[in-house]
């Protein structure tokens, strides 16, 4: 019943998505479907996270006539993108750094898919890069140049952890100032922790600028202190920002 169906307010997912009240056996749910197997994988990743971190319940995850259908619990509350506006800058940084630290503390041994760096590099289609969304420092940068950099420099030492893969504020649901659920986990996998850290610092800058504030060097140092990093690796920050620009936009 799509009578009460709505599309998500934000997001760039290539899949079709609907938010449906009372849509699955009387339960409000999120329906995602596509011919891409990533939809099915996302359901399996939610199941892997269950019991480790809060995630939506998976109601249905099947392939029918070549189309993958995933139906999960609709979480109430609000996105972190809204919650942080009620917090101090220090409170936001502390919560966010500790959240990443918690995700990265999970045991990687039985993660269900090989979502490593080569997997991510193989997903890149240079001609489809969304250059209009590039960070301001990368405006005018040619996607092929960025891709060549990624391939040429991919054999560095990895500090492997479970990464969410897209730690922007809308992918964390909040309720009463507490984490309600991780969502949009299709990009999760075993990666160097800087896959998330690089996106996290960019996300903090973006969201602080939305409320007419700035991410200062002092703020970055506080993030590192809360997370447990003694020093930022500038090469890895650059590498994973390039990777994200070419895979997510």
mmCIF file of C-alpha atoms in Angstrom:
data_model
loop_
_atom_site.group_PDB
_atom_site.id
_atom_site.type_symbol
_atom_site.label_atom_id
_atom_site.label_comp_id
_atom_site.label_asym_id
_atom_site.label_seq_id
_atom_site.Cartn_x
_atom_site.Cartn_y
_atom_site.Cartn_z
ATOM 1 C CA UNK A 1 0.000 0.000 0.000
ATOM 2 C CA UNK A 2 1.738 3.174 -1.239
ATOM 3 C CA UNK A 3 -1.040 5.525 -0.072
ATOM 4 C CA UNK A 4 1.148 6.952 2.688
ATOM 5 C CA UNK A 5 4.471 6.538 0.885
ATOM 6 C CA UNK A 6 6.984 9.387 0.840
ATOM 7 C CA UNK A 7 10.449 9.721 -0.582
ATOM 8 C CA UNK A 8 13.330 10.499 1.827
ATOM 9 C CA UNK A 9 13.896 14.217 2.417
ATOM 10 C CA UNK A 10 17.607 14.044 1.535
ATOM 11 C CA UNK A 11 20.099 11.606 0.063
ATOM 12 C CA UNK A 12 21.716 10.586 -3.223
ATOM 13 C CA UNK A 13 21.000 6.866 -3.297
ATOM 14 C CA UNK A 14 20.809 5.362 -6.808
ATOM 15 C CA UNK A 15 18.069 3.035 -5.565
ATOM 16 C CA UNK A 16 14.361 3.834 -5.424
ATOM 17 C CA UNK A 17 13.293 4.461 -1.828
ATOM 18 C CA UNK A 18 10.003 5.028 -0.065
ATOM 19 C CA UNK A 19 9.059 5.752 3.535
ATOM 20 C CA UNK A 20 5.746 3.977 4.141
ATOM 21 C CA UNK A 21 3.554 4.332 7.209
ATOM 22 C CA UNK A 22 1.963 1.042 8.282
ATOM 23 C CA UNK A 23 3.558 -0.486 5.197
ATOM 24 C CA UNK A 24 4.686 -3.949 6.351
ATOM 25 C CA UNK A 25 2.316 -6.030 8.450
ATOM 26 C CA UNK A 26 1.078 -2.823 10.069
ATOM 27 C CA UNK A 27 4.602 -1.540 10.737
ATOM 28 C CA UNK A 28 6.016 1.658 9.303
ATOM 29 C CA UNK A 29 8.966 0.824 7.089
ATOM 30 C CA UNK A 30 11.504 1.920 4.514
ATOM 31 C CA UNK A 31 11.408 0.195 1.128
ATOM 32 C CA UNK A 32 14.480 0.229 -1.080
ATOM 33 C CA UNK A 33 14.651 -1.575 -4.406
ATOM 34 C CA UNK A 34 16.925 -1.797 -7.422
ATOM 35 C CA UNK A 35 18.577 -4.238 -9.795
ATOM 36 C CA UNK A 36 21.820 -3.608 -7.875
ATOM 37 C CA UNK A 37 22.953 -6.349 -5.490
ATOM 38 C CA UNK A 38 24.082 -3.626 -3.071
ATOM 39 C CA UNK A 39 20.465 -3.492 -1.887
ATOM 40 C CA UNK A 40 20.615 -7.142 -0.790
ATOM 41 C CA UNK A 41 24.054 -6.646 0.742
ATOM 42 C CA UNK A 42 22.787 -3.725 2.798
ATOM 43 C CA UNK A 43 20.177 -5.983 4.384
ATOM 44 C CA UNK A 44 22.858 -8.515 5.288
ATOM 45 C CA UNK A 45 25.053 -5.762 6.738
ATOM 46 C CA UNK A 46 22.165 -4.543 8.921
ATOM 47 C CA UNK A 47 21.810 -8.108 10.190
ATOM 48 C CA UNK A 48 25.540 -8.252 10.930
ATOM 49 C CA UNK A 49 25.366 -4.998 12.919
ATOM 50 C CA UNK A 50 22.344 -6.188 14.927
ATOM 51 C CA UNK A 51 23.310 -6.813 18.536
ATOM 52 C CA UNK A 52 26.527 -4.843 18.082
ATOM 53 C CA UNK A 53 25.117 -1.381 17.358
ATOM 54 C CA UNK A 54 21.563 -0.055 16.987
ATOM 55 C CA UNK A 55 20.223 -0.570 13.458
ATOM 56 C CA UNK A 56 16.759 -0.950 11.922
ATOM 57 C CA UNK A 57 15.116 -4.367 11.926
ATOM 58 C CA UNK A 58 15.197 -6.110 8.544
ATOM 59 C CA UNK A 59 11.668 -7.217 7.582
ATOM 60 C CA UNK A 60 12.254 -8.443 4.031
ATOM 61 C CA UNK A 61 15.343 -8.884 1.866
ATOM 62 C CA UNK A 62 14.819 -10.840 -1.350
ATOM 63 C CA UNK A 63 15.483 -10.822 -5.099
ATOM 64 C CA UNK A 64 12.361 -11.181 -7.258
ATOM 65 C CA UNK A 65 12.644 -11.313 -11.061
ATOM 66 C CA UNK A 66 16.044 -9.664 -10.981
ATOM 67 C CA UNK A 67 15.037 -6.828 -8.627
ATOM 68 C CA UNK A 68 16.361 -6.667 -5.067
ATOM 69 C CA UNK A 69 13.828 -5.560 -2.453
ATOM 70 C CA UNK A 70 14.840 -4.495 1.035
ATOM 71 C CA UNK A 71 12.248 -3.536 3.656
ATOM 72 C CA UNK A 72 13.496 -2.304 7.026
ATOM 73 C CA UNK A 73 12.045 -0.713 10.122
ATOM 74 C CA UNK A 74 11.360 3.014 9.906
ATOM 75 C CA UNK A 75 13.171 4.595 12.828
ATOM 76 C CA UNK A 76 11.535 7.436 14.694
ATOM 77 C CA UNK A 77 13.455 10.410 15.989
ATOM 78 C CA UNK A 78 15.522 12.770 13.872
ATOM 79 C CA UNK A 79 18.777 12.795 11.963
ATOM 80 C CA UNK A 80 21.980 13.895 13.645
ATOM 81 C CA UNK A 81 21.936 16.703 11.070
ATOM 82 C CA UNK A 82 19.090 18.203 13.127
ATOM 83 C CA UNK A 83 20.089 17.146 16.637
ATOM 84 C CA UNK A 84 23.546 18.730 16.541
ATOM 85 C CA UNK A 85 21.997 22.184 16.012
ATOM 86 C CA UNK A 86 20.833 22.050 19.626
ATOM 87 C CA UNK A 87 24.294 21.153 20.940
ATOM 88 C CA UNK A 88 27.482 23.053 21.573
ATOM 89 C CA UNK A 89 30.282 22.578 19.075
ATOM 90 C CA UNK A 90 32.307 20.669 21.681
ATOM 91 C CA UNK A 91 29.373 18.340 22.411
ATOM 92 C CA UNK A 92 28.906 17.629 18.694
ATOM 93 C CA UNK A 93 32.578 16.832 18.109
ATOM 94 C CA UNK A 94 32.796 14.644 21.199
ATOM 95 C CA UNK A 95 29.667 12.643 20.338
ATOM 96 C CA UNK A 96 30.682 12.172 16.709
ATOM 97 C CA UNK A 97 34.289 11.161 17.434
ATOM 98 C CA UNK A 98 33.161 8.668 20.064
ATOM 99 C CA UNK A 99 30.559 7.242 17.681
ATOM 100 C CA UNK A 100 33.212 6.566 15.037
ATOM 101 C CA UNK A 101 35.468 5.100 17.698
ATOM 102 C CA UNK A 102 32.663 2.740 18.738
ATOM 103 C CA UNK A 103 32.012 1.570 15.161
ATOM 104 C CA UNK A 104 35.734 1.053 14.591
ATOM 105 C CA UNK A 105 36.037 -1.047 17.756
ATOM 106 C CA UNK A 106 33.957 -3.916 16.327
ATOM 107 C CA UNK A 107 35.574 -7.269 15.545
ATOM 108 C CA UNK A 108 36.257 -7.422 11.807
ATOM 109 C CA UNK A 109 36.753 -11.186 11.582
ATOM 110 C CA UNK A 110 33.292 -12.230 10.376
ATOM 111 C CA UNK A 111 32.138 -9.234 8.332
ATOM 112 C CA UNK A 112 30.062 -10.800 5.519
ATOM 113 C CA UNK A 113 31.537 -9.068 2.436
ATOM 114 C CA UNK A 114 34.966 -8.227 1.086
ATOM 115 C CA UNK A 115 34.404 -4.489 0.810
ATOM 116 C CA UNK A 116 38.106 -3.632 0.780
ATOM 117 C CA UNK A 117 39.942 -0.884 -1.088
ATOM 118 C CA UNK A 118 40.120 -2.786 -4.372
ATOM 119 C CA UNK A 119 36.362 -3.371 -4.189
ATOM 120 C CA UNK A 120 35.810 0.359 -3.776
ATOM 121 C CA UNK A 121 38.241 1.293 -6.538
ATOM 122 C CA UNK A 122 36.561 -1.143 -8.917
ATOM 123 C CA UNK A 123 33.226 0.614 -8.360
ATOM 124 C CA UNK A 124 34.544 3.905 -9.730
ATOM 125 C CA UNK A 125 33.297 5.013 -13.135
ATOM 126 C CA UNK A 126 35.335 8.113 -13.874
ATOM 127 C CA UNK A 127 32.908 9.425 -16.494
ATOM 128 C CA UNK A 128 30.101 9.405 -13.909
ATOM 129 C CA UNK A 129 31.915 11.470 -11.266
ATOM 130 C CA UNK A 130 29.635 14.178 -9.837
ATOM 131 C CA UNK A 131 32.115 17.034 -10.158
ATOM 132 C CA UNK A 132 29.446 19.564 -9.159
ATOM 133 C CA UNK A 133 29.579 18.153 -5.624
ATOM 134 C CA UNK A 134 33.373 18.158 -5.276
ATOM 135 C CA UNK A 135 34.821 19.861 -2.213
ATOM 136 C CA UNK A 136 35.759 23.475 -2.868
ATOM 137 C CA UNK A 137 39.468 22.592 -2.762
ATOM 138 C CA UNK A 138 38.901 20.114 -5.583
ATOM 139 C CA UNK A 139 36.825 22.295 -7.891
ATOM 140 C CA UNK A 140 38.352 22.067 -11.356
ATOM 141 C CA UNK A 141 40.208 18.865 -10.531
ATOM 142 C CA UNK A 142 39.833 16.295 -13.305
ATOM 143 C CA UNK A 143 38.307 12.979 -12.124
ATOM 144 C CA UNK A 144 40.775 10.960 -14.205
ATOM 145 C CA UNK A 145 43.690 12.659 -12.472
ATOM 146 C CA UNK A 146 42.172 11.804 -9.105
ATOM 147 C CA UNK A 147 41.538 8.204 -10.139
ATOM 148 C CA UNK A 148 45.117 7.809 -11.384
ATOM 149 C CA UNK A 149 46.347 9.093 -8.016
ATOM 150 C CA UNK A 150 44.228 6.494 -6.212
ATOM 151 C CA UNK A 151 45.495 3.615 -8.326
ATOM 152 C CA UNK A 152 49.116 4.742 -8.227
ATOM 153 C CA UNK A 153 49.161 5.090 -4.443
ATOM 154 C CA UNK A 154 46.928 2.247 -3.257
ATOM 155 C CA UNK A 155 49.680 0.066 -1.776
ATOM 156 C CA UNK A 156 50.039 1.847 1.555
ATOM 157 C CA UNK A 157 49.793 0.215 4.975
ATOM 158 C CA UNK A 158 46.162 -0.130 6.028
ATOM 159 C CA UNK A 159 44.872 0.131 9.595
ATOM 160 C CA UNK A 160 41.818 -2.050 9.072
ATOM 161 C CA UNK A 161 38.585 -1.621 11.034
ATOM 162 C CA UNK A 162 34.853 -1.898 10.387
ATOM 163 C CA UNK A 163 33.945 1.355 8.630
ATOM 164 C CA UNK A 164 30.453 2.688 8.072
ATOM 165 C CA UNK A 165 31.593 4.120 4.750
ATOM 166 C CA UNK A 166 29.358 7.195 4.669
ATOM 167 C CA UNK A 167 29.401 8.830 8.091
ATOM 168 C CA UNK A 168 27.532 11.998 7.121
ATOM 169 C CA UNK A 169 25.114 13.302 9.759
ATOM 170 C CA UNK A 170 21.883 12.172 8.017
ATOM 171 C CA UNK A 171 22.984 8.535 8.351
ATOM 172 C CA UNK A 172 22.652 8.549 12.140
ATOM 173 C CA UNK A 173 19.172 8.637 13.651
ATOM 174 C CA UNK A 174 18.822 10.231 17.062
ATOM 175 C CA UNK A 175 16.223 10.273 19.815
ATOM 176 C CA UNK A 176 16.465 12.184 23.105
ATOM 177 C CA UNK A 177 20.056 13.124 22.232
ATOM 178 C CA UNK A 178 21.038 9.452 21.961
ATOM 179 C CA UNK A 179 21.892 7.283 18.979
ATOM 180 C CA UNK A 180 18.782 5.512 17.738
ATOM 181 C CA UNK A 181 20.234 3.762 14.697
ATOM 182 C CA UNK A 182 22.872 3.665 11.991
ATOM 183 C CA UNK A 183 21.237 3.806 8.567
ATOM 184 C CA UNK A 184 22.378 3.611 4.944
ATOM 185 C CA UNK A 185 25.069 1.035 5.691
ATOM 186 C CA UNK A 186 25.520 -0.190 2.107
ATOM 187 C CA UNK A 187 29.018 1.313 2.059
ATOM 188 C CA UNK A 188 30.132 -0.467 5.226
ATOM 189 C CA UNK A 189 33.134 -2.749 5.061
ATOM 190 C CA UNK A 190 36.618 -3.539 6.268
ATOM 191 C CA UNK A 191 38.733 -0.519 5.443
ATOM 192 C CA UNK A 192 41.394 1.752 6.804
ATOM 193 C CA UNK A 193 39.845 3.844 9.575
ATOM 194 C CA UNK A 194 40.638 6.958 7.533
ATOM 195 C CA UNK A 195 37.816 6.092 5.137
ATOM 196 C CA UNK A 196 35.463 7.295 7.896
ATOM 197 C CA UNK A 197 37.760 9.853 9.519
ATOM 198 C CA UNK A 198 38.296 11.809 6.311
ATOM 199 C CA UNK A 199 34.561 11.958 5.609
ATOM 200 C CA UNK A 200 33.908 12.841 9.269
ATOM 201 C CA UNK A 201 36.134 15.915 9.203
ATOM 202 C CA UNK A 202 34.591 17.061 5.933
ATOM 203 C CA UNK A 203 31.114 16.474 7.396
ATOM 204 C CA UNK A 204 31.905 18.509 10.498
ATOM 205 C CA UNK A 205 33.132 21.399 8.357
ATOM 206 C CA UNK A 206 30.034 21.293 6.171
ATOM 207 C CA UNK A 207 27.548 21.130 9.031
ATOM 208 C CA UNK A 208 29.233 23.838 11.082
ATOM 209 C CA UNK A 209 29.171 26.085 8.027
ATOM 210 C CA UNK A 210 25.432 25.394 7.658
ATOM 211 C CA UNK A 211 24.948 27.075 11.043
ATOM 212 C CA UNK A 212 27.431 29.822 10.110
ATOM 213 C CA UNK A 213 30.302 28.468 12.162
ATOM 214 C CA UNK A 214 33.702 27.088 11.177
ATOM 215 C CA UNK A 215 35.762 23.976 11.847
ATOM 216 C CA UNK A 216 38.987 25.302 13.339
ATOM 217 C CA UNK A 217 42.340 23.591 13.856
ATOM 218 C CA UNK A 218 41.481 23.505 17.551
ATOM 219 C CA UNK A 219 38.238 21.677 16.734
ATOM 220 C CA UNK A 220 40.142 19.132 14.630
ATOM 221 C CA UNK A 221 42.581 18.558 17.469
ATOM 222 C CA UNK A 222 39.675 17.992 19.850
ATOM 223 C CA UNK A 223 38.137 15.475 17.441
ATOM 224 C CA UNK A 224 41.444 13.595 17.325
ATOM 225 C CA UNK A 225 41.726 13.694 21.123
ATOM 226 C CA UNK A 226 38.209 12.279 21.574
ATOM 227 C CA UNK A 227 38.751 9.618 18.925
ATOM 228 C CA UNK A 228 42.229 8.670 20.161
ATOM 229 C CA UNK A 229 44.416 9.869 17.284
ATOM 230 C CA UNK A 230 47.759 11.408 18.163
ATOM 231 C CA UNK A 231 48.322 12.866 14.708
ATOM 232 C CA UNK A 232 46.393 13.077 11.452
ATOM 233 C CA UNK A 233 47.810 11.339 8.391
ATOM 234 C CA UNK A 234 47.499 13.974 5.653
ATOM 235 C CA UNK A 235 48.147 11.479 2.861
ATOM 236 C CA UNK A 236 45.309 9.208 3.985
ATOM 237 C CA UNK A 237 42.959 12.170 4.416
ATOM 238 C CA UNK A 238 43.623 13.199 0.824
ATOM 239 C CA UNK A 239 43.397 9.644 -0.464
ATOM 240 C CA UNK A 240 40.019 8.867 1.052
ATOM 241 C CA UNK A 241 38.491 12.226 0.159
ATOM 242 C CA UNK A 242 39.448 11.528 -3.464
ATOM 243 C CA UNK A 243 37.935 8.065 -3.168
ATOM 244 C CA UNK A 244 34.704 9.376 -1.707
ATOM 245 C CA UNK A 245 34.369 12.081 -4.339
ATOM 246 C CA UNK A 246 34.644 9.488 -7.101
ATOM 247 C CA UNK A 247 32.325 6.905 -5.542
ATOM 248 C CA UNK A 248 29.636 8.856 -3.673
ATOM 249 C CA UNK A 249 29.608 12.397 -4.990
#
